[in-house]
Amino acid sequence: MSANRLAGESLRFLAVSIVGLVVDLSTALALSLLGLNLFLAATIGFCLAVFVNFHLHGRWTFGDAVERSPRRLMQFFLTSVVTLAVRLLTLEALIAANLPTLFYRNAELLVLATGVSLMVNFCLSKFLVFRVR
């Protein structure tokens, strides 16, 4: 793989991740502001972002180099479940740590937990789901 191609994929992955993150967090925060449990709101936001990210990664980020198959869809789903588990476990740990917050506690905790889960998601997506075989 050329350095230019890798750089392009990395930038596209980042752009898609930002779109997914906006969908994810805005959905979760809106639902939590409406009174939904934070864990359920985070799960719904995450699931909506999974659909958006799979479509965009499959079409734009890795589209030309990656075959589309039911197997890849299942891999993406499974890595998303792992990513969600990482996020929720991180969220639980942050809540238990009772860290001081500056603005809106739920938003700050979600952003921190999301940062951890995004790192996991990138590694699983790049090296497992969307790798060229």
Coordinates of N, CA, C and O in Angstrom, one line a residue:
M1 N 0.8 -1.2 0.0 CA 0.0 0.0 0.0 C 0.9 1.2 0.0 O 1.8 1.3 0.8
S2 N 0.6 2.2 -0.9 CA 1.4 3.4 -1.0 C 1.1 4.3 0.2 O 0.0 4.3 0.8
A3 N 2.0 5.2 0.5 CA 1.9 6.1 1.6 C 0.7 7.1 1.3 O 0.0 7.5 2.2
N4 N 0.6 7.4 0.0 CA -0.5 8.4 -0.4 C -1.9 7.7 -0.2 O -2.8 8.4 0.3
R5 N -2.0 6.4 -0.5 CA -3.3 5.8 -0.3 C -3.6 5.6 1.2 O -4.7 5.9 1.6
L6 N -2.6 5.3 2.0 CA -2.8 5.1 3.4 C -3.2 6.5 4.0 O -4.1 6.6 4.8
A7 N -2.5 7.6 3.6 CA -2.9 8.9 4.1 C -4.3 9.3 3.7 O -5.0 9.8 4.5
G8 N -4.7 9.0 2.5 CA -6.0 9.3 2.0 C -7.1 8.5 2.8 O -8.1 9.1 3.3
E9 N -6.8 7.2 3.0 CA -7.7 6.4 3.9 C -7.8 6.9 5.3 O -8.9 7.0 5.9
S10 N -6.7 7.3 5.8 CA -6.7 7.8 7.2 C -7.5 9.1 7.3 O -8.3 9.2 8.3
L11 N -7.3 10.0 6.4 CA -8.1 11.2 6.4 C -9.6 11.0 6.2 O -10.4 11.6 6.9
R12 N -9.9 10.1 5.3 CA -11.3 9.7 5.1 C -11.9 9.0 6.3 O -13.1 9.3 6.7
F13 N -11.1 8.2 6.9 CA -11.6 7.5 8.1 C -11.9 8.5 9.2 O -12.9 8.4 9.9
L14 N -11.0 9.5 9.4 CA -11.2 10.5 10.4 C -12.4 11.3 10.1 O -13.2 11.6 11.0
A15 N -12.6 11.7 8.8 CA -13.8 12.5 8.5 C -15.1 11.7 8.7 O -16.1 12.2 9.3
V16 N -15.1 10.4 8.4 CA -16.3 9.6 8.6 C -16.5 9.4 10.1 O -17.6 9.5 10.6
S17 N -15.4 9.2 10.9 CA -15.5 9.1 12.3 C -16.1 10.3 13.0 O -16.9 10.2 13.9
I18 N -15.7 11.5 12.4 CA -16.3 12.7 13.0 C -17.8 12.8 12.7 O -18.6 13.2 13.6
V19 N -18.2 12.5 11.5 CA -19.6 12.5 11.1 C -20.4 11.5 12.1 O -21.4 11.9 12.7
G20 N -19.8 10.3 12.2 CA -20.4 9.3 13.1 C -20.5 9.8 14.5 O -21.5 9.6 15.3
L21 N -19.4 10.5 15.0 CA -19.4 11.0 16.3 C -20.4 12.0 16.6 O -21.1 12.0 17.6
V22 N -20.6 12.9 15.6 CA -21.7 13.9 15.7 C -23.0 13.3 15.8 O -23.9 13.7 16.6
V23 N -23.3 12.3 14.9 CA -24.6 11.6 15.0 C -24.7 10.9 16.3 O -25.8 11.0 17.0
D24 N -23.7 10.2 16.8 CA -23.7 9.5 18.0 C -24.0 10.4 19.2 O -25.0 10.2 20.0
L25 N -23.1 11.3 19.4 CA -23.2 12.2 20.6 C -24.4 13.1 20.6 O -25.1 13.3 21.7
S26 N -24.8 13.6 19.5 CA -26.0 14.5 19.4 C -27.2 13.7 19.7 O -28.1 14.2 20.5
T27 N -27.3 12.5 19.2 CA -28.4 11.6 19.5 C -28.5 11.3 21.0 O -29.5 11.4 21.7
A28 N -27.3 10.8 21.5 CA -27.3 10.4 23.0 C -27.6 11.6 23.9 O -28.4 11.4 24.8
L29 N -27.0 12.7 23.6 CA -27.3 13.9 24.5 C -28.7 14.4 24.4 O -29.3 14.7 25.4
A30 N -29.3 14.4 23.2 CA -30.7 14.8 23.0 C -31.6 13.9 23.8 O -32.5 14.3 24.5
L31 N -31.3 12.6 23.7 CA -32.2 11.6 24.4 C -32.0 11.7 25.9 O -33.0 11.6 26.6
S32 N -30.8 12.0 26.3 CA -30.6 12.1 27.8 C -31.2 13.4 28.3 O -31.8 13.4 29.4
L33 N -31.2 14.4 27.5 CA -31.9 15.7 27.9 C -33.4 15.5 28.0 O -34.1 16.2 28.8
L34 N -33.9 14.5 27.2 CA -35.3 14.2 27.2 C -35.7 13.3 28.4 O -36.9 12.9 28.5
G35 N -34.7 12.9 29.1 CA -34.9 12.1 30.3 C -34.6 10.6 30.2 O -34.8 9.8 31.1
L36 N -34.1 10.2 29.0 CA -33.8 8.8 28.8 C -32.5 8.5 29.6 O -31.6 9.3 29.8
N37 N -32.5 7.3 30.2 CA -31.3 6.8 30.9 C -30.0 7.0 30.1 O -30.1 6.7 28.9
L38 N -28.9 7.5 30.7 CA -27.7 7.8 29.9 C -27.2 6.6 29.2 O -26.7 6.7 28.0
F39 N -27.2 5.4 29.8 CA -26.7 4.2 29.1 C -27.5 3.8 27.9 O -27.0 3.5 26.9
L40 N -28.8 3.9 28.0 CA -29.7 3.6 26.9 C -29.5 4.7 25.8 O -29.4 4.3 24.6
A41 N -29.4 5.9 26.2 CA -29.2 7.0 25.2 C -27.9 6.8 24.5 O -27.8 7.0 23.3
A42 N -26.8 6.5 25.2 CA -25.5 6.2 24.6 C -25.6 5.1 23.6 O -24.9 5.1 22.6
T43 N -26.3 4.0 24.0 CA -26.4 2.8 23.1 C -27.2 3.2 21.8 O -26.7 2.8 20.8
I44 N -28.2 3.9 21.9 CA -29.0 4.3 20.8 C -28.2 5.2 19.8 O -28.1 5.0 18.6
G45 N -27.5 6.2 20.4 CA -26.7 7.0 19.6 C -25.5 6.3 18.9 O -25.3 6.5 17.7
F46 N -25.0 5.4 19.6 CA -23.9 4.5 19.1 C -24.4 3.7 17.9 O -23.8 3.6 16.9
C47 N -25.6 3.0 18.1 CA -26.1 2.2 17.1 C -26.5 2.9 15.8 O -26.2 2.5 14.7
L48 N -27.0 4.1 15.9 CA -27.3 5.0 14.8 C -26.0 5.3 14.0 O -25.9 5.3 12.8
A49 N -25.0 5.7 14.8 CA -23.7 6.0 14.2 C -23.1 4.8 13.5 O -22.4 5.0 12.5
V50 N -23.3 3.6 14.0 CA -22.7 2.4 13.4 C -23.3 2.3 11.9 O -22.5 2.0 11.0
F51 N -24.6 2.5 11.7 CA -25.2 2.4 10.4 C -24.6 3.5 9.5 O -24.3 3.2 8.3
V52 N -24.4 4.7 10.0 CA -23.9 5.7 9.2 C -22.4 5.4 8.8 O -22.0 5.5 7.7
N53 N -21.6 5.0 9.8 CA -20.2 4.7 9.6 C -20.0 3.6 8.6 O -19.1 3.6 7.7
F54 N -20.8 2.5 8.7 CA -20.6 1.4 7.8 C -20.8 1.8 6.4 O -20.1 1.4 5.5
H55 N -21.9 2.5 6.2 CA -22.2 2.9 4.8 C -21.1 3.8 4.3 O -20.7 3.6 3.2
L56 N -20.7 4.8 5.1 CA -19.7 5.8 4.6 C -18.3 5.1 4.4 O -17.6 5.4 3.4
H57 N -17.9 4.3 5.3 CA -16.6 3.6 5.2 C -16.7 2.6 4.0 O -15.7 2.6 3.2
G58 N -17.8 1.9 3.8 CA -17.9 1.0 2.7 C -17.9 1.7 1.3 O -17.4 1.2 0.3
R59 N -18.5 2.8 1.3 CA -18.6 3.6 0.0 C -17.5 4.5 -0.3 O -17.1 4.7 -1.4
W60 N -16.9 5.1 0.8 CA -16.0 6.2 0.6 C -14.6 5.9 1.1 O -13.6 6.1 0.4
T61 N -14.5 5.6 2.4 CA -13.2 5.4 3.0 C -12.4 4.3 2.3 O -11.3 4.5 1.9
F62 N -13.0 3.1 2.2 CA -12.3 1.9 1.7 C -12.9 1.4 0.4 O -12.6 0.3 0.0
G63 N -13.9 2.1 -0.1 CA -14.7 1.6 -1.2 C -14.1 0.8 -2.3 O -14.5 -0.3 -2.7
D64 N -13.1 1.4 -2.9 CA -12.5 0.8 -4.1 C -11.7 -0.5 -3.8 O -11.5 -1.4 -4.6
A65 N -11.1 -0.5 -2.6 CA -10.1 -1.6 -2.3 C -10.8 -2.7 -1.5 O -10.1 -3.8 -1.4
V66 N -12.0 -2.6 -1.1 CA -12.6 -3.6 -0.2 C -13.8 -4.2 -0.9 O -14.7 -3.5 -1.3
E67 N -13.9 -5.5 -0.9 CA -15.1 -6.2 -1.4 C -16.2 -6.0 -0.4 O -16.0 -6.0 0.8
R68 N -17.4 -6.0 -0.8 CA -18.6 -5.9 0.0 C -19.2 -7.3 0.2 O -19.4 -7.9 -0.9
S69 N -19.4 -7.7 1.4 CA -19.9 -9.1 1.6 C -20.6 -9.2 2.9 O -20.4 -8.4 3.8
P70 N -21.5 -10.2 3.0 CA -22.2 -10.4 4.3 C -21.2 -10.7 5.4 O -21.4 -10.2 6.6
R71 N -20.1 -11.3 5.1 CA -19.0 -11.6 6.1 C -18.5 -10.3 6.7 O -18.3 -10.1 7.9
R72 N -18.2 -9.3 5.8 CA -17.6 -8.0 6.2 C -18.7 -7.3 7.1 O -18.3 -6.6 8.0
L73 N -19.9 -7.4 6.7 CA -21.0 -6.7 7.4 C -21.0 -7.3 8.8 O -21.1 -6.6 9.8
M74 N -20.9 -8.6 8.9 CA -21.0 -9.3 10.2 C -19.7 -8.9 11.1 O -19.8 -8.6 12.3
Q75 N -18.6 -8.8 10.4 CA -17.4 -8.4 11.1 C -17.6 -6.9 11.7 O -17.2 -6.6 12.8
F76 N -18.1 -6.1 10.8 CA -18.3 -4.7 11.3 C -19.3 -4.6 12.4 O -19.1 -3.9 13.4
F77 N -20.3 -5.4 12.4 CA -21.3 -5.5 13.5 C -20.6 -5.9 14.7 O -20.8 -5.3 15.8
L78 N -19.9 -7.0 14.6 CA -19.2 -7.6 15.8 C -18.2 -6.6 16.4 O -18.1 -6.5 17.6
T79 N -17.4 -5.9 15.6 CA -16.4 -5.0 16.1 C -17.1 -3.8 16.7 O -16.7 -3.2 17.7
S80 N -18.3 -3.5 16.2 CA -19.1 -2.4 16.8 C -19.6 -2.8 18.1 O -19.7 -1.9 19.1
V81 N -20.0 -4.0 18.3 CA -20.5 -4.5 19.6 C -19.3 -4.4 20.6 O -19.5 -4.0 21.8
V82 N -18.1 -4.8 20.2 CA -16.9 -4.7 21.1 C -16.7 -3.3 21.4 O -16.4 -2.9 22.6
T83 N -16.8 -2.4 20.4 CA -16.5 -0.9 20.6 C -17.6 -0.4 21.6 O -17.2 0.4 22.5
L84 N -18.8 -0.8 21.5 CA -19.9 -0.3 22.4 C -19.6 -0.8 23.8 O -19.7 -0.1 24.8
A85 N -19.2 -2.1 23.9 CA -18.8 -2.6 25.3 C -17.7 -1.8 25.9 O -17.8 -1.5 27.1
V86 N -16.7 -1.5 25.1 CA -15.6 -0.7 25.6 C -16.1 0.7 26.1 O -15.8 1.2 27.2
R87 N -17.0 1.3 25.3 CA -17.5 2.6 25.6 C -18.3 2.5 26.9 O -18.2 3.3 27.8
L88 N -19.2 1.6 27.0 CA -20.1 1.5 28.2 C -19.3 1.1 29.5 O -19.5 1.7 30.6
L89 N -18.3 0.2 29.3 CA -17.4 -0.1 30.5 C -16.6 1.1 30.9 O -16.4 1.4 32.1
T90 N -16.1 1.9 29.9 CA -15.4 3.1 30.3 C -16.3 4.1 30.9 O -15.9 4.8 31.9
L91 N -17.5 4.3 30.4 CA -18.5 5.2 31.0 C -18.8 4.8 32.4 O -18.8 5.6 33.3
E92 N -19.0 3.5 32.7 CA -19.2 3.0 34.0 C -18.0 3.3 35.0 O -18.2 3.8 36.1
A93 N -16.8 3.1 34.5 CA -15.6 3.4 35.3 C -15.5 4.9 35.6 O -15.2 5.3 36.7
L94 N -15.8 5.7 34.6 CA -15.8 7.2 34.8 C -16.8 7.6 35.8 O -16.6 8.5 36.6
I95 N -18.0 7.1 35.7 CA -19.1 7.4 36.7 C -18.6 7.0 38.1 O -18.8 7.8 39.1
A96 N -18.1 5.8 38.2 CA -17.7 5.3 39.5 C -16.5 6.1 40.1 O -16.4 6.3 41.3
A97 N -15.7 6.7 39.2 CA -14.5 7.5 39.7 C -15.0 8.9 40.2 O -14.3 9.5 40.9
N98 N -16.2 9.3 39.9 CA -16.8 10.5 40.4 C -15.9 11.7 40.1 O -15.6 12.5 41.0
L99 N -15.4 11.8 38.9 CA -14.5 12.9 38.5 C -15.2 14.2 38.6 O -16.4 14.3 38.2
P100 N -14.5 15.3 38.9 CA -15.2 16.6 38.8 C -15.4 17.0 37.4 O -14.6 16.6 36.5
T101 N -16.5 17.7 37.1 CA -16.8 18.1 35.7 C -16.9 19.6 35.7 O -17.1 20.3 36.7
L102 N -16.8 20.1 34.5 CA -16.8 21.6 34.3 C -18.0 22.2 33.7 O -18.4 23.3 34.1
F103 N -18.7 21.4 32.9 CA -19.8 22.0 32.1 C -21.1 21.1 32.3 O -21.9 21.4 33.2
Y104 N -21.3 20.1 31.6 CA -22.4 19.2 31.6 C -21.9 17.8 31.8 O -21.3 17.3 30.9
R105 N -22.1 17.2 33.0 CA -21.5 16.0 33.4 C -21.7 14.9 32.3 O -20.7 14.2 31.9
N106 N -22.9 14.7 31.8 CA -23.1 13.6 30.9 C -22.3 13.8 29.6 O -21.8 12.9 29.0
A107 N -22.2 15.0 29.1 CA -21.5 15.3 27.9 C -20.0 15.0 28.1 O -19.4 14.4 27.3
E108 N -19.5 15.5 29.2 CA -18.0 15.2 29.5 C -17.7 13.7 29.6 O -16.7 13.3 29.1
L109 N -18.6 13.0 30.3 CA -18.3 11.6 30.5 C -18.5 10.8 29.1 O -17.7 9.9 28.8
L110 N -19.5 11.2 28.3 CA -19.6 10.6 27.0 C -18.4 10.9 26.1 O -18.0 10.0 25.4
V111 N -17.9 12.1 26.1 CA -16.8 12.4 25.3 C -15.5 11.6 25.7 O -14.8 11.1 24.8
L112 N -15.3 11.5 26.9 CA -14.1 10.7 27.4 C -14.3 9.2 27.0 O -13.4 8.6 26.5
A113 N -15.4 8.7 27.3 CA -15.7 7.3 27.0 C -15.6 7.0 25.5 O -15.1 6.0 25.0
T114 N -16.1 8.0 24.7 CA -16.1 7.9 23.3 C -14.7 7.9 22.7 O -14.3 7.2 21.8
G115 N -13.8 8.8 23.3 CA -12.4 8.8 22.9 C -11.7 7.5 23.0 O -11.0 7.0 22.1
V116 N -12.0 6.8 24.1 CA -11.4 5.4 24.3 C -12.0 4.5 23.2 O -11.2 3.7 22.6
S117 N -13.3 4.5 23.0 CA -13.9 3.6 22.1 C -13.5 3.9 20.7 O -13.4 2.9 19.8
L118 N -13.3 5.1 20.3 CA -12.8 5.5 19.0 C -11.5 4.8 18.6 O -11.3 4.4 17.5
M119 N -10.6 4.8 19.6 CA -9.3 4.2 19.3 C -9.4 2.7 19.1 O -8.8 2.2 18.2
V120 N -10.3 2.1 19.8 CA -10.5 0.7 19.6 C -11.2 0.4 18.2 O -10.8 -0.4 17.5
N121 N -12.2 1.3 17.9 CA -12.9 1.2 16.6 C -11.9 1.3 15.5 O -12.0 0.6 14.5
F122 N -11.0 2.3 15.5 CA -10.1 2.5 14.4 C -9.2 1.2 14.2 O -9.1 0.8 13.1
C123 N -8.7 0.7 15.3 CA -7.8 -0.5 15.1 C -8.6 -1.7 14.6 O -8.1 -2.3 13.7
L124 N -9.7 -1.9 15.1 CA -10.5 -3.1 14.6 C -11.0 -2.9 13.1 O -10.9 -3.8 12.3
S125 N -11.4 -1.7 12.8 CA -11.8 -1.4 11.4 C -10.7 -1.5 10.4 O -10.8 -2.1 9.4
K126 N -9.6 -0.8 10.7 CA -8.5 -0.8 9.8 C -7.8 -2.1 9.6 O -7.5 -2.5 8.5
F127 N -7.6 -2.8 10.7 CA -6.8 -4.1 10.6 C -7.6 -5.4 10.5 O -7.0 -6.4 10.3
L128 N -8.9 -5.3 10.7 CA -9.7 -6.5 10.6 C -10.8 -6.3 9.6 O -10.8 -7.0 8.6
V129 N -11.7 -5.4 9.8 CA -12.9 -5.4 8.9 C -12.6 -4.9 7.5 O -13.0 -5.5 6.5
F130 N -11.9 -3.8 7.4 CA -11.7 -3.2 6.1 C -10.3 -3.4 5.4 O -10.0 -2.7 4.5
R131 N -9.6 -4.3 5.9 CA -8.3 -4.6 5.3 C -8.5 -5.3 4.0 O -9.5 -6.0 3.8
V132 N -7.6 -5.0 3.1 CA -7.6 -5.6 1.8 C -7.1 -7.0 1.9 O -6.0 -7.2 2.4
R133 N -7.8 -8.0 1.3 CA -7.3 -9.4 1.4 C -6.7 -9.9 0.2 O -7.0 -9.5 -0.9

